[in-house]
Each structure stands twice: as C-alpha cells, then as structure tokens.
XYZ file of C-alpha atoms in Angstrom:
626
model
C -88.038 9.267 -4.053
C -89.994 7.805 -0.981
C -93.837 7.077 -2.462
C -95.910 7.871 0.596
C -100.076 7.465 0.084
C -102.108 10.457 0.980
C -104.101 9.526 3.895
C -108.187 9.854 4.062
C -107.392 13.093 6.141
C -105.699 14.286 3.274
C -107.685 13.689 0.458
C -110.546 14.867 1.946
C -109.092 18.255 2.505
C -108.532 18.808 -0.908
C -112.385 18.612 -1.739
C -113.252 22.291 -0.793
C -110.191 23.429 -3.744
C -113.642 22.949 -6.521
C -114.819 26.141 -5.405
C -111.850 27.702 -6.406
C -111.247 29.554 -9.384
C -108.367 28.265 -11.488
C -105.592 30.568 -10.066
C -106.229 30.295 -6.800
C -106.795 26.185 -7.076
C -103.107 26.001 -9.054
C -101.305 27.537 -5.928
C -103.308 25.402 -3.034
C -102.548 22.689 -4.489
C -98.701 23.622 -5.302
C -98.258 23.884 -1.565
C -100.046 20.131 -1.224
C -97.488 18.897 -3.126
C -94.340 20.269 -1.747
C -95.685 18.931 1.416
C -95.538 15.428 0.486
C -93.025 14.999 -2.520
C -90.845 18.028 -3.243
C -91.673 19.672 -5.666
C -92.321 16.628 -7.843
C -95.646 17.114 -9.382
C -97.715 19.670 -10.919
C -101.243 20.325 -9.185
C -103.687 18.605 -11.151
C -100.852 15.457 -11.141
C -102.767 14.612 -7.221
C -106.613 16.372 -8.230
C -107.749 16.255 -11.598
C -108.522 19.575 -12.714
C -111.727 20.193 -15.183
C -110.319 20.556 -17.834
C -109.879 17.248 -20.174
C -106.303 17.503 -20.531
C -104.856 17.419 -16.557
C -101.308 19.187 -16.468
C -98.740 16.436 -16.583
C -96.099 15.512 -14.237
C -93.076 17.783 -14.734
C -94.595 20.432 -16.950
C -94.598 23.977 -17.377
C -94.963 24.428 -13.479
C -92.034 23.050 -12.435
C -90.230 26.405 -12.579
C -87.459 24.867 -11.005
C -85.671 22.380 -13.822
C -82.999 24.330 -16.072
C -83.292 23.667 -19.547
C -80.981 23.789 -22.932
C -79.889 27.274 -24.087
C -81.294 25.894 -27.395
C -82.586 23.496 -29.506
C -79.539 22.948 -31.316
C -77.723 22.096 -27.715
C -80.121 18.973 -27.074
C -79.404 17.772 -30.658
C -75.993 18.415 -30.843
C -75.305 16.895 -27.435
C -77.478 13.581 -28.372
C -76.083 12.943 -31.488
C -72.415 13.416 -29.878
C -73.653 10.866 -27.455
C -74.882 8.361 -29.761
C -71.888 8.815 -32.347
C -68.856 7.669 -30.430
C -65.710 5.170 -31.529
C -67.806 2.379 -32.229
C -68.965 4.022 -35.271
C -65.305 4.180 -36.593
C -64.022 1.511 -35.657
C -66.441 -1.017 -35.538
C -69.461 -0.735 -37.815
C -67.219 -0.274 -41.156
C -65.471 -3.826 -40.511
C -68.889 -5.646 -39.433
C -69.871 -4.578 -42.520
C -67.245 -5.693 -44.420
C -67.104 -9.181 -42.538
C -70.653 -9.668 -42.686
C -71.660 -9.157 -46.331
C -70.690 -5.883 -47.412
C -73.852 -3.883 -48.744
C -76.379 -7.025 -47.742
C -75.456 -6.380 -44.105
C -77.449 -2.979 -44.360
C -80.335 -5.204 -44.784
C -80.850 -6.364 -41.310
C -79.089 -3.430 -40.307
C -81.959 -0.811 -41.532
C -84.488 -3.356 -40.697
C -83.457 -3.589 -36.701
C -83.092 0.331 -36.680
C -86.617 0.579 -37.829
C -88.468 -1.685 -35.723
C -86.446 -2.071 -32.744
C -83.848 0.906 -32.475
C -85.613 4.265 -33.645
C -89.149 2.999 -31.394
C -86.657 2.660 -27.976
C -85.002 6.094 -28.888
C -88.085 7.937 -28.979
C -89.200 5.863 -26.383
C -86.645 7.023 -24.244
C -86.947 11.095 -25.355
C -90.077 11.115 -24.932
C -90.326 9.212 -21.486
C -87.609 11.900 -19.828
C -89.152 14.631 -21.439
C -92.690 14.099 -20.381
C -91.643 13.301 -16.895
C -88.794 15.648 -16.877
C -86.803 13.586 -14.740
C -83.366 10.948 -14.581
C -83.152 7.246 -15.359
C -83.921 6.413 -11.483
C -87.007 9.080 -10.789
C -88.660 9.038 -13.742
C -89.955 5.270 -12.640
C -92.519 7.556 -10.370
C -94.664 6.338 -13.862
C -94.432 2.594 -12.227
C -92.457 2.638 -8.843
C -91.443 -1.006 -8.620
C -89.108 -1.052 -11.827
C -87.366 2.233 -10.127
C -84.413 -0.368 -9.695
C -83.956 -0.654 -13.326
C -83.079 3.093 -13.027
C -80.537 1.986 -10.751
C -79.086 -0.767 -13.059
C -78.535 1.384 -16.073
C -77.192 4.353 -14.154
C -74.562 2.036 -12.377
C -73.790 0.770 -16.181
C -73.179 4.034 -17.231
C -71.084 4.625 -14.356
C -69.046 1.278 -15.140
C -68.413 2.589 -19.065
C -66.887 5.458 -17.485
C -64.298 4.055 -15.335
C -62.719 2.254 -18.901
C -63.862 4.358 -21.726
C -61.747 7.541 -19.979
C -59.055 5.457 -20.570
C -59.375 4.940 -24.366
C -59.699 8.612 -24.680
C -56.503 9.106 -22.590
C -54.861 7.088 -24.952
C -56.159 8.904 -27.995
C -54.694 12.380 -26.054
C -51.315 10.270 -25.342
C -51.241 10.100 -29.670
C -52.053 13.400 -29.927
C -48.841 14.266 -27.763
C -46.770 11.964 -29.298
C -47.177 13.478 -32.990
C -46.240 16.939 -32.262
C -42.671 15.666 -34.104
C -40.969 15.871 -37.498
C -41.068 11.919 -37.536
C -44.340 10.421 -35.732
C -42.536 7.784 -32.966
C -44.603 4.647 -34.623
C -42.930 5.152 -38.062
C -39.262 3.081 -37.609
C -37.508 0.769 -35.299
C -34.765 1.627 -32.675
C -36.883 3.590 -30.525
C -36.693 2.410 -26.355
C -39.585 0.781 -26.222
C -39.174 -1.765 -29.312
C -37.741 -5.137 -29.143
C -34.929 -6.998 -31.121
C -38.229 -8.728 -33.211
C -39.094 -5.239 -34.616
C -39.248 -5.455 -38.507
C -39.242 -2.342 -40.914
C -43.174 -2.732 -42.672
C -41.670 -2.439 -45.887
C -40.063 -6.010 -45.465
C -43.492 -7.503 -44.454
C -45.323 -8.386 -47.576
C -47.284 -11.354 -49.173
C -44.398 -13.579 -49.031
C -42.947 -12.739 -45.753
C -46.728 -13.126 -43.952
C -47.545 -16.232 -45.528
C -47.450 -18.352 -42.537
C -50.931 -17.242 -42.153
C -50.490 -14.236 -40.014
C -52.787 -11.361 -41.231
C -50.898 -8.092 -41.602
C -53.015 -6.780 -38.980
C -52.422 -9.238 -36.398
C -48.378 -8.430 -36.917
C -47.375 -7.575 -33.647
C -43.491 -6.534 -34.876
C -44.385 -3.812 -36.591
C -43.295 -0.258 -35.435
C -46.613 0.723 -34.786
C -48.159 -2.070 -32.846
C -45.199 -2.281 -30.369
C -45.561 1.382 -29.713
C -48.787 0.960 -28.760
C -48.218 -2.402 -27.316
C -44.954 -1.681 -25.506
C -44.455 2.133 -25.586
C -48.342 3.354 -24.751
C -49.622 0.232 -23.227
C -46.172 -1.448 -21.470
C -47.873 -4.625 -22.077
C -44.530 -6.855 -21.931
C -44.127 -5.772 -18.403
C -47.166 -8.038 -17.558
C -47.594 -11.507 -17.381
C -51.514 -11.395 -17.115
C -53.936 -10.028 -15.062
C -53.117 -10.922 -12.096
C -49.877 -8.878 -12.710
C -51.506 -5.347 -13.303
C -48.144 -3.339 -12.173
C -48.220 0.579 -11.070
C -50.235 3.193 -13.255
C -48.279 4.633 -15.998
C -47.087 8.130 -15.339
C -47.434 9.826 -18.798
C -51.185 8.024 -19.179
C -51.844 9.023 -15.775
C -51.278 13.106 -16.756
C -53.960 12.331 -20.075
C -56.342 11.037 -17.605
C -55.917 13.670 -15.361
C -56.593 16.138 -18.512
C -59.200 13.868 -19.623
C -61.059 14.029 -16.629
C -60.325 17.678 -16.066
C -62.389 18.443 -19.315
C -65.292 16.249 -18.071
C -65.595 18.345 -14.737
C -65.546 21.473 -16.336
C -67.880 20.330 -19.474
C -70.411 19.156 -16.747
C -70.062 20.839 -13.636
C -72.914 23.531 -14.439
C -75.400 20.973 -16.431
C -76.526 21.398 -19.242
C -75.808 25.141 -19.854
C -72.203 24.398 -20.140
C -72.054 20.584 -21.732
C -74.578 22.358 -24.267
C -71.721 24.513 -25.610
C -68.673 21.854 -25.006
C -70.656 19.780 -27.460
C -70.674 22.703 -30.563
C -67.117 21.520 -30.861
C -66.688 17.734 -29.829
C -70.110 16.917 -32.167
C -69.497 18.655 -34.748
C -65.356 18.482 -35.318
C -65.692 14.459 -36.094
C -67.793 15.290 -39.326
C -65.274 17.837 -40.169
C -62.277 15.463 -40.118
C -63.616 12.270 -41.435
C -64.582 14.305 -44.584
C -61.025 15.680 -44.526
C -59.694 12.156 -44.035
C -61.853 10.683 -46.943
C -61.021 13.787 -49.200
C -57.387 12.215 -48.761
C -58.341 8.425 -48.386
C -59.548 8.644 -51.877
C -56.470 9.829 -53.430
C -54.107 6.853 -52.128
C -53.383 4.260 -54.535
C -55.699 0.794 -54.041
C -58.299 3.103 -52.118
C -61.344 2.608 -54.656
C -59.706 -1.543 -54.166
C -60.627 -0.549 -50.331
C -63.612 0.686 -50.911
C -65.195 -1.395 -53.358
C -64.245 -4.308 -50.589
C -66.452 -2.457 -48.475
C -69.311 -2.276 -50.375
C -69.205 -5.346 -52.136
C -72.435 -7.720 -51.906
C -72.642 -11.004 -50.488
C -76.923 -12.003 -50.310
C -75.387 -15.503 -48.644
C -74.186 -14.270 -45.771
C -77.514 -13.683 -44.475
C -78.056 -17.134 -44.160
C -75.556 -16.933 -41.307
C -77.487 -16.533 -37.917
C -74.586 -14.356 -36.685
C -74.694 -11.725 -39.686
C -78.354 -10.917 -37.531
C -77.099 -10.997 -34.518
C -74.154 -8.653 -35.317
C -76.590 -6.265 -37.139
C -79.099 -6.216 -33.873
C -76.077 -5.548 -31.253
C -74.656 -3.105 -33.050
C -77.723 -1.072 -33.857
C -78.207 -1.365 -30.083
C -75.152 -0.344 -28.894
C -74.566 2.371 -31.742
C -77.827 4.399 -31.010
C -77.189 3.995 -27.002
C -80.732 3.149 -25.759
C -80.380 2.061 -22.316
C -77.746 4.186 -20.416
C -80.104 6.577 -19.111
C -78.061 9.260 -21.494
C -80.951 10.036 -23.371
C -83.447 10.080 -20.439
C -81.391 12.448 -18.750
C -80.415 14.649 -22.088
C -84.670 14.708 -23.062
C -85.491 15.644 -19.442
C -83.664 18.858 -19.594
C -86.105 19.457 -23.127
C -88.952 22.426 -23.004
C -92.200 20.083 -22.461
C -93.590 20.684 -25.979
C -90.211 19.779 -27.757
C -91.014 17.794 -30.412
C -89.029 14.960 -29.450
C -90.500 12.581 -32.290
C -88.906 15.087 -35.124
C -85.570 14.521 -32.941
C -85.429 10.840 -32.275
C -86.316 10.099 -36.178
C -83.189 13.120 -37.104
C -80.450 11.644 -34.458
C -80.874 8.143 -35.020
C -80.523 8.720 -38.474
C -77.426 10.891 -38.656
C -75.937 8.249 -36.049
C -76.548 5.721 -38.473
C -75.598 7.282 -41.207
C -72.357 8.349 -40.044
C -71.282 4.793 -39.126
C -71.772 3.816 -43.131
C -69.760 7.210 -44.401
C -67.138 6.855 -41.503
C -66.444 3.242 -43.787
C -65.443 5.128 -46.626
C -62.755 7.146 -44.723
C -61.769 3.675 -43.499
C -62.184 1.612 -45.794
C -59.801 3.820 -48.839
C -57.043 3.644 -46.103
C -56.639 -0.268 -45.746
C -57.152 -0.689 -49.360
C -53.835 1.604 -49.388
C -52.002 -0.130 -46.670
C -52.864 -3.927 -48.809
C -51.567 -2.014 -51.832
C -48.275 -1.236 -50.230
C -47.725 -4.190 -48.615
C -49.097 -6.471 -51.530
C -51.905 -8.071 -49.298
C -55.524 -8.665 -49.520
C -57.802 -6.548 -48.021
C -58.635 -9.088 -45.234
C -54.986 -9.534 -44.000
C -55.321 -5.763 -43.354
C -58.659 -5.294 -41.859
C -59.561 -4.960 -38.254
C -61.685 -3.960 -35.662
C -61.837 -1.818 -31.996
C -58.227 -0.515 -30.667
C -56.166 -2.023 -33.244
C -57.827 -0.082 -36.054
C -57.439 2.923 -34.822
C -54.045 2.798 -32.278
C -51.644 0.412 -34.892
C -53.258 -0.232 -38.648
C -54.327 3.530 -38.889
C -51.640 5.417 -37.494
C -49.079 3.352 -39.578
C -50.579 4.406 -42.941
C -50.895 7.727 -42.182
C -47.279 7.547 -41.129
C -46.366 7.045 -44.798
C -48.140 10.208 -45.947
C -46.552 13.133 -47.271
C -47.515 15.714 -44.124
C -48.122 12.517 -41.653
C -47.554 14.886 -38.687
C -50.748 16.912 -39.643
C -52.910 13.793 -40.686
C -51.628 12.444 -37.053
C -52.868 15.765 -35.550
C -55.917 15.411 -37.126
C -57.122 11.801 -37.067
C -56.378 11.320 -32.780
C -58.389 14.971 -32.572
C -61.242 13.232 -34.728
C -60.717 10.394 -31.696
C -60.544 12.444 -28.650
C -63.878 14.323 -29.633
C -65.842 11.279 -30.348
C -65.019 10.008 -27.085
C -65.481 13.202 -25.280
C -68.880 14.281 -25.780
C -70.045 10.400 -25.646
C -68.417 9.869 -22.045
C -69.790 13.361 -21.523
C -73.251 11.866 -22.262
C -72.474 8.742 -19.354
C -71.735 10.827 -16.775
C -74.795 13.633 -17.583
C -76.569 10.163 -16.818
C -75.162 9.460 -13.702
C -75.147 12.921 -11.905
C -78.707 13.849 -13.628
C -80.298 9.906 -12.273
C -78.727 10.502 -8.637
C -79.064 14.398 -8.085
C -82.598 14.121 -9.280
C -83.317 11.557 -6.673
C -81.150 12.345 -3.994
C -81.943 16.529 -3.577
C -79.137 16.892 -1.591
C -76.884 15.902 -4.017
C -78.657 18.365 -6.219
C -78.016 21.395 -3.956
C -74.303 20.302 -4.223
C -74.001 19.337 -8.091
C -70.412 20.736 -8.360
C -69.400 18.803 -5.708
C -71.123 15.837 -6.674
C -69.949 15.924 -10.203
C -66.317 16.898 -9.035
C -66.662 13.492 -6.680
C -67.864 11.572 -9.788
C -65.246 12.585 -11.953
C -62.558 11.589 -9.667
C -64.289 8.427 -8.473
C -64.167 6.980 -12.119
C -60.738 8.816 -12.503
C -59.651 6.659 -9.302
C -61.074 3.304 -11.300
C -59.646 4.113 -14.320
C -55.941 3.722 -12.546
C -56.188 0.279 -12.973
C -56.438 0.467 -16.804
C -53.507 2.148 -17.251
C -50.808 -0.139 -15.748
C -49.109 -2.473 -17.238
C -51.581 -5.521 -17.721
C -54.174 -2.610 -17.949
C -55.379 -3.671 -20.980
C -56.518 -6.665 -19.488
C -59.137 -5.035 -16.717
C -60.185 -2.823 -19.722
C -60.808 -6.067 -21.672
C -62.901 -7.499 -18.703
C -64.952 -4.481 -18.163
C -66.060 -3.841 -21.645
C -66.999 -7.344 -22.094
C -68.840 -7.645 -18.676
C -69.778 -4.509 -17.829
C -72.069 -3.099 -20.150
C -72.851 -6.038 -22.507
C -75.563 -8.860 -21.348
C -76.262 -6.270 -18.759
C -77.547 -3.174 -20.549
C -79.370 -5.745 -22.416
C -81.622 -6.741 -19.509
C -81.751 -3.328 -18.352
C -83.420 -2.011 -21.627
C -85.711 -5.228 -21.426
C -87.206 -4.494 -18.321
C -87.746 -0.812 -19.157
C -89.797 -1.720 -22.164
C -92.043 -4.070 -20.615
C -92.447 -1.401 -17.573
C -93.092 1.100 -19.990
C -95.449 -0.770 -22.527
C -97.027 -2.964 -20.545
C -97.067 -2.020 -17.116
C -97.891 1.933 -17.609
C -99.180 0.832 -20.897
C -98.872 2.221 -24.327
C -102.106 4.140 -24.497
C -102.006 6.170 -21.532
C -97.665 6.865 -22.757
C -99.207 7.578 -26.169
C -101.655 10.246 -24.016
C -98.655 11.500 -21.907
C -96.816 11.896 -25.740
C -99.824 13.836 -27.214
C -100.043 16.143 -23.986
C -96.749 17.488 -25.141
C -96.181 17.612 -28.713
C -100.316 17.617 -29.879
C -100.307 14.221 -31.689
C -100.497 10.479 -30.960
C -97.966 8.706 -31.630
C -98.858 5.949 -35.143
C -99.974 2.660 -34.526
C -96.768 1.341 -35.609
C -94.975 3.139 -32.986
C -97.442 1.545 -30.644
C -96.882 -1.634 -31.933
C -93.427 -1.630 -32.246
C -93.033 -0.703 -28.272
C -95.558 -3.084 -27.281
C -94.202 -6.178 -29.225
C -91.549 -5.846 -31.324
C -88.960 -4.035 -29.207
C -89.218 -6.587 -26.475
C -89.202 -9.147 -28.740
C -86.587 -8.001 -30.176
C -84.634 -7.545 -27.004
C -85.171 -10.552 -25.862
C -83.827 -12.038 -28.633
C -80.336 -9.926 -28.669
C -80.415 -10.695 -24.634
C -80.610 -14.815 -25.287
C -78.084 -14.442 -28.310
C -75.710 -12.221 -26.416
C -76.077 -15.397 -23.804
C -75.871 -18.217 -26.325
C -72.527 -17.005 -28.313
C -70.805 -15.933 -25.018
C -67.065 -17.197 -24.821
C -64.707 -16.584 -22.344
C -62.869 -13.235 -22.521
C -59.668 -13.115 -24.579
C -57.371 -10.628 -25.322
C -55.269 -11.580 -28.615
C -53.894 -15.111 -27.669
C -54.024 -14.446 -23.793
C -57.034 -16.937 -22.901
C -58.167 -14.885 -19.132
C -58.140 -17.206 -16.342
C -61.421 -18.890 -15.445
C -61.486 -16.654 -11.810
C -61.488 -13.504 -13.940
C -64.527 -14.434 -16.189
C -66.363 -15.044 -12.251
C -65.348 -11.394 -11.532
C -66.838 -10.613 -14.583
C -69.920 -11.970 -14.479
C -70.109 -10.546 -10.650
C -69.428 -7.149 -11.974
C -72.797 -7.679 -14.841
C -75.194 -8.922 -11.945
C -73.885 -6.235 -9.610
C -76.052 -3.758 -11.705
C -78.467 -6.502 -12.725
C -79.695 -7.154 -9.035
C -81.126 -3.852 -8.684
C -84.183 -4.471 -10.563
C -85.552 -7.769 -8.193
C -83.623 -6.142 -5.177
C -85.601 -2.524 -5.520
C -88.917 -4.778 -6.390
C -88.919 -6.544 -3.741
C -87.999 -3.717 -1.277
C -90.702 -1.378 -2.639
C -93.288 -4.273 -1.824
C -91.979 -4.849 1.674
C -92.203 -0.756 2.337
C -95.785 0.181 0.539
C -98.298 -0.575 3.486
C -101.540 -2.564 2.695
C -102.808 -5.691 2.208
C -101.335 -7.494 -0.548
C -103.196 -7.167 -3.200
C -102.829 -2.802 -2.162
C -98.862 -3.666 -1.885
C -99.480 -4.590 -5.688
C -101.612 -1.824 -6.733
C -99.188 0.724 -5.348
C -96.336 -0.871 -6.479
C -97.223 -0.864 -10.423
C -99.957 2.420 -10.325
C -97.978 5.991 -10.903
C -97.391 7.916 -8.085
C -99.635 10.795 -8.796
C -102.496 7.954 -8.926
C -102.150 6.756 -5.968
C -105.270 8.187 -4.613
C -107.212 6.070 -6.943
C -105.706 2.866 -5.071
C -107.205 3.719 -1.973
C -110.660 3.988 -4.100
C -110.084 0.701 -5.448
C -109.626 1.879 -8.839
C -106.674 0.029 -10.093
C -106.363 0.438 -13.999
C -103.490 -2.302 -14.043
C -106.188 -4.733 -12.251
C -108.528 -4.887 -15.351
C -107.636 -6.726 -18.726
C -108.817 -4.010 -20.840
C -105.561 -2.151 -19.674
C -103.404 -5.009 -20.817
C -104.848 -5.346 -24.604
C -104.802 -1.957 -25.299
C -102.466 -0.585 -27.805
C-alpha cells in the first residue's frame, strides 16, 4: 500500500468533525479514509476520537474482511499448519541422537522464551491489524519488505514440499495390492544388487553400513529407483523429463490445494476438520500396534533414554533452537495471515499458549509411534537401534514402509500410515499458500477482486516449479531448495520482524494495541521476552545456522560448487527485499531527511503527527520502554 501524508489542506478540514456527535463523526470520517487508503483504517485510526481507547486499525469497522466460520476453524487450521512431517520424521530422531529425555531440556526451555513469545507475537500482530505478512507493516512502513521476504519463502516451500506430498499420494496408490511393491525383489525397477532383508543382519552389515543407509533393500530401491528414478541421473545437472505417474499426484495434489483455498478461509476452515485432525487419529492407531511388535519397548526405551552429557555439546542447543523454530512455523507469514482472518477480540493469547503446545507435544508422542517400530525392525534384523534409525525421507519412504511390510494386514497399515502423511502435508502447505494469496491480495486489491483467479494462478505457478522435482535427478533440486530456500533465510526474516516489532513500533504501544482487543496487557515476561530474548535468541540460531553450514549433500553425492552459488542466490533473492523496500520507501516519502525518517518508521495512521513534529520514535523514552 502507497503511504501518502495528508496535506495541511486536509487536516485542517477534519477540525469542524468535533462538533459532531459520535455517529455522524464515525461516517465523515469513513469517507476520509477511503479517499486516501482504501478502506484501510477505521476513523479514529487518522483523528483521535474522545474517548481514551481510539478504535484500532482493522477493527470492528472494517465490515469488509471475512472471518472463520468458527473458533474451532482458526485452531484447527493453525495447529495443522504448525504440525507437519517434521514432527514425524524429524523431532523423534533429534531426540534420540541428541540425548534422549535431556534433549527436552533445551527443547522446553527455547519454546518458552523464544518460540511461544514469536507465536503470539505473530497472532496477535495479524489480528490486531487484520491484515497479511506484507500490509500489516502499515505499523512501521520501512520493514514492509520483510513482508515481502517471508511471503516469497513461503512461496519457495511450496514449489518442493508439493512434491513430498505427491510422493506420499504415489504410496498411497501403490498399496492398494495383496503384496505392497517394496516387500521382495524381481520387480522392474530393482537391480541385480537387490538383497531379500531377511539376509541382511548383524553379520552381513558389519562393514559398517547402518541398516538404514542399505540402499539394496527392496524398499529403498523402490523409492530410489521405482518412485524417484534416481539411477537415470548422473547429478544435477542431469535432471531428465518429469515423471509421468508423479506428475498425475501433483496434479491431484495441487487440485486439492485450489479447491481447499480458492474461497479463503470459509472453505480451508472445513478442509482442515479432516487433514488436522486424521494425523492424531492414526499415530494413536500406529502406536496401539507399534507397541505390540517384539523389541518395541527396546525402541522405545532408546528413545527416552537419558544422556545429561550431551548437553555439553554446543550442537545438542543448536538442534533444540532450529527445530523449535522450524516446528512451531514463526516466520512464514502463515500465522499472520491465519490470525488476521480472527474476530478482533479473539483471545489470541489463550490460542498461541494451546497450539504451540499441542504442536510440541505431538512431536514427543509421534516418537513413540516411531520409535516401537525401529526397535522392531533392529529386533528382526539383529541390529542396534542406531543402525536402524533415521531421519527426513528415508524414515518415512524406505525404513517405515519396510516394517510395516512384514505385518500381518501390511496393506491396511500401508493405507493408513501414507494417509497419516498426505494430511500432515496437506493442511501445512495449505497454511503456505493462505500466506501467499492472503500477503499479496491484501496489498494488491486487484488481486483481491480476482482471488480465484489469483489462487488458481498460484497453484499452478508452484505446480509448474515443482516439475523439476520430479524428474529423474529431482531429488537433487528438492535437496537444494530445502537447504537454501527457507533455512538461513526465514531466519533473517523473523529477525528483522522482531526488532521492527519490539523496537521500532515498540513493545508498549503493541502491548496497548494487544489490550485494545482481548482487555489485558500482555505480562512483563512477554514483554521482555519480545524485546530481548527473542532477538537474542534469533540472532543466535541465524549466526549458528551460518557457522555449521556445509555444502549440500545428498547421501554420498557431494553437489557441485556452482549449485551451492544457485543456492545461496535463491536465499538472498528473498533476503534483498528488506534493504531493497527500505531504501525505496526512503527515496519515495517526500521531506527533508530527518521527515524521510520519521515517516518511514512512524505508523501510517500517525502520520499526521510527523508533520507536527511529534515523532515518538525520535525520543529515548520510546526506546527504554518495555
């Protein structure tokens, strides 16, 4: 949105309103503002109004923002959002690795200072200003570019996290059989090397190879050579044409985006009654089962075992602080864009505290489930736990498939388990794109008028991308996007917002905009925590994210050095927004340069007060308060 000053004229004509009575005042001043910004502020956002309590930006009178059907909607579609694959896949082997039960220590520590502060931060910042990640910056126009950066982000997890989903829906096909493809040898797509499991035990694999890093197993050449076609690529310069059969699942993945999205929130809002709620359902079924297999409790007990040593290890912290970051989702504009779409007097403190806890707490149960599996699969092939244990796609495409392949039923424990998948990632790449076509529509209003179209054009834009992941040496532009695109990035994006948000608009007057809508300041902890902590604490995961950077691998293909420059280009193509957009809006304000300034960190609906040289952000007393 264009920030344009009121001139003299202007203000001046506004004057006579005080002899208005209230009614009459609201709808003068209504008409003001459509004049100048659309519809983007309430009345008393441009002329203070008598009473104590001025009506806040995006409240009550802007008639025209749709909101959830109901409460349960918002929550429902947040904590489908936040709980995606990562918390299968990931979290229950970082704990293992890192300590077992002692890695909950940092863990819970880095959710309460750092990750439940910057979700509420974020609810209540898009439901105050009822706004998207790009728009809702009208609070401090020149870090509007950070807007920018985390919806392009967003946009960037979409064009490779489709594609994991598509393969889940390709597993789901394939076990509508008798005998699930992954179980034996012989098929088309295996190789002379492929060796029965039951032949690979302790003895066999003790060259040093970890059963889960067996790539002759049934399982892990049908995904590697009957989903993925890797041995039809030499690297990734030798990507090949998309697959047919994972084009088709992308095509229905997609297909269910549109149509989950296409009318906002009024449809996602019901989408997400199934895709949030049907993970529970099956991990409980899956740990019901888990439990029963012989060495499962040896699984679990792995899992939970205690290790106070390993937090001596620098990276046991920085592995608890990345994933608490990444698991709760701060950052992508998804829960900006979900809280915006919140009645103003939601009590969005109540729902930050609830979903970041269930998020959290299914990561730890979703171990269990897990964790009684590979203790069966080291049972059955006489192994340790370790040789067995693994993280991301090879968890969930090769080591878990092949054990449920052994079960009495397999076909329905398939069925079941790559359902439990496809709904996870659903609802969560659901959530990216809400961010997306909610940041853009709500500052672009044509775009707006035309959502359908817009979110149609979105859909097949990242559906476009996403061709690239499916060919042959897919896997390899997947790799390269997941490490570059949303990792040191998202980082710096969250950053900035914090320090625009607790410095720059400032934690008092956020705390104000916060009691406006729910009655109560927020605690000094949450004050403190936004002002210090969570930037400290960002800035810390930002440097370490820096410091134990590598170049990209994917098993023991070493990427080429080029690749690792695309990479980077791709992280500072979103990253650039924030000076680019800064230094933009100061070239475009008019004024002197210390007004350029003034305009360029006050809130839009302040503006005024600029041209009275009252500048709140020019006095220290602004910049200690808490």
């Amino acid at each position: 949105m264009n920030t344009q000053v009121l001139p003299d004229h202007k203000l001046s004509s506004v004057a006579p309103l005080k002899a208005y009575n209230n009614v009459e005042k609201r709808e003068v001043e209504l008409i003001l503002v459509k004049d100048h910004n659309g519809v983007q502020y309430t009345s008393s956002s441009i002329i203070p109004s008598s009473s104590s309590h001025a009506c806040p930006p995006g409240s009550s009178e802007d008639e025209e923002r749709e909101t959830w059907g109901r409460k349960i909607d918002f929550l429902l579609s947040v904590i489908g959002f936040a709980v995606d694959l990562a918390n299968v896949w990931r979290f229950p082997y970082l704990c293992y690795k890192n300590g077992g039960g002692a890695f909950l220590i940092p863990y819970i520590l880095f959710l309460v200072i750092a990750g439940m502060p910057l979700f509420y931060m974020e609810l209540a910042l898009g439901q105050y200003n009822r706004e998207g990640a790009a728009t809702v910056w009208k609070i401090c126009p020149i870090f509007k570019g950070v807007g920018y950066t985390v919806i392009i982000i967003a946009l960037y997890v979409g064009f490779y996290y489709n594609v994991i989903i598509a393969w889940s829906l390709y597993y789901l096909f394939s076990s509508f059989t008798s005998e699930l493809p992954w179980l034996k040898c012989g098929n088309s797509w295996n190789s002379v090397n492929c060796t029965d499991p039951k032949l690979l035990n302790g003895s066999f694999l003790g060259n040093g190879t970890s059963y889960s890093k067996c790539k002759f197993t049934p399982a892990a050449e049908f995904y590697e050579r009957g989903v993925l076609n890797l041995h039809e690529s030499k690297g990734i310069q030798d990507l090949g044409l998309p697959r047919w059969q994972l084009t088709l699942c992308l095509v229905v993945v997609v297909f269910i985006l549109y149509f989950s999205l296409w009318k906002g929130v009024k449809s996602s809002g019901k989408v997400v009654y199934i895709t949030a709620t049907m993970p529970y359902v099956v991990l409980f079924v899956l740990l019901i089962r888990g439990i029963t297999l012989p060495g499962a409790m040896d699984g679990i007990r792995a899992y939970l075992h205690i290790d106070f040593n390993q937090l001596n290890n620098p990276t046991v912290w920085i592995d608890a602080a990345t994933q608490i970051f990444y698991s709760l989702g701060a950052g992508f504009g998804v829960l900006i864009a979900f809280a915006s779409y919140n009645k103003f007097d939601n009590n969005c403190y109540r729902d930050a505290l609830l979903t970041s806890t269930v998020n959290c707490v299914t990561s730890f149960f979703s171990g269990f489930a897990i964790f009684s599996v590979l203790g069966y699969m080291a049972f059955k092939h006489g192994v340790k736990i370790e040789d067995v244990a693994t993280e991301g796609a090879g968890l969930v495409f090769i080591i878990y498939p092949e054990a449920i392949s052994t079960l009495p039923g397999s076909t329905f424990w398939a069925i079941v388990f790559f359902i439990m998948l496809l709904t996870l990632g659903i609802d969560s790449s659901m959530g990216g794109m809400e961010a997306v076509i909610t940041g853009l529509t709500d500052d672009f209003k044509i775009l707006k008028r035309n959502r359908k179209l817009f979110t149609f054009a979105t859909a097949f834009g990242t559906f476009l991308v996403a061709l690239l992941c499916i060919t042959n040496g897919g896997i390899y532009v997947l790799t390269l996007l997941d490490t570059y695109a949303a990792g040191t990035s998202i980082l710096f994006g969250v950053l900035i917002e914090a320090i625009g948000v607790s410095w720059f608009y400032g934690v008092d007057r956020f705390s104000e905009d916060i009691e406006r809508m729910m009655g109560f300041k927020p605690g000094l902890y949450w004050r403190l925590c936004w002002k210090f902590v969570s930037p400290a604490f960002l800035l810390f995961v930002v440097v370490a994210s820096i410091v134990t950077s590598t170049g990209v691998r994917y098993d023991d293909y070493i990427f080429p050095r080029w690749s690792n420059v695309v990479g980077w280009a791709i992280a500072m193509s979103s990253m650039l927004f924030v000076p680019f957009y800064a230094i933009y809006k100061f070239i475009t304000v008019p004024g002197t340069l210390k007004e350029k300034i003034a305009y360029c960190i006050t809130p839009e609906h302040e503006h005024h007060l600029v041209a009275e040289g009252n500048v709140r952000q020019f006095k220290l007393k602004h910049w200690l308060a808490i």
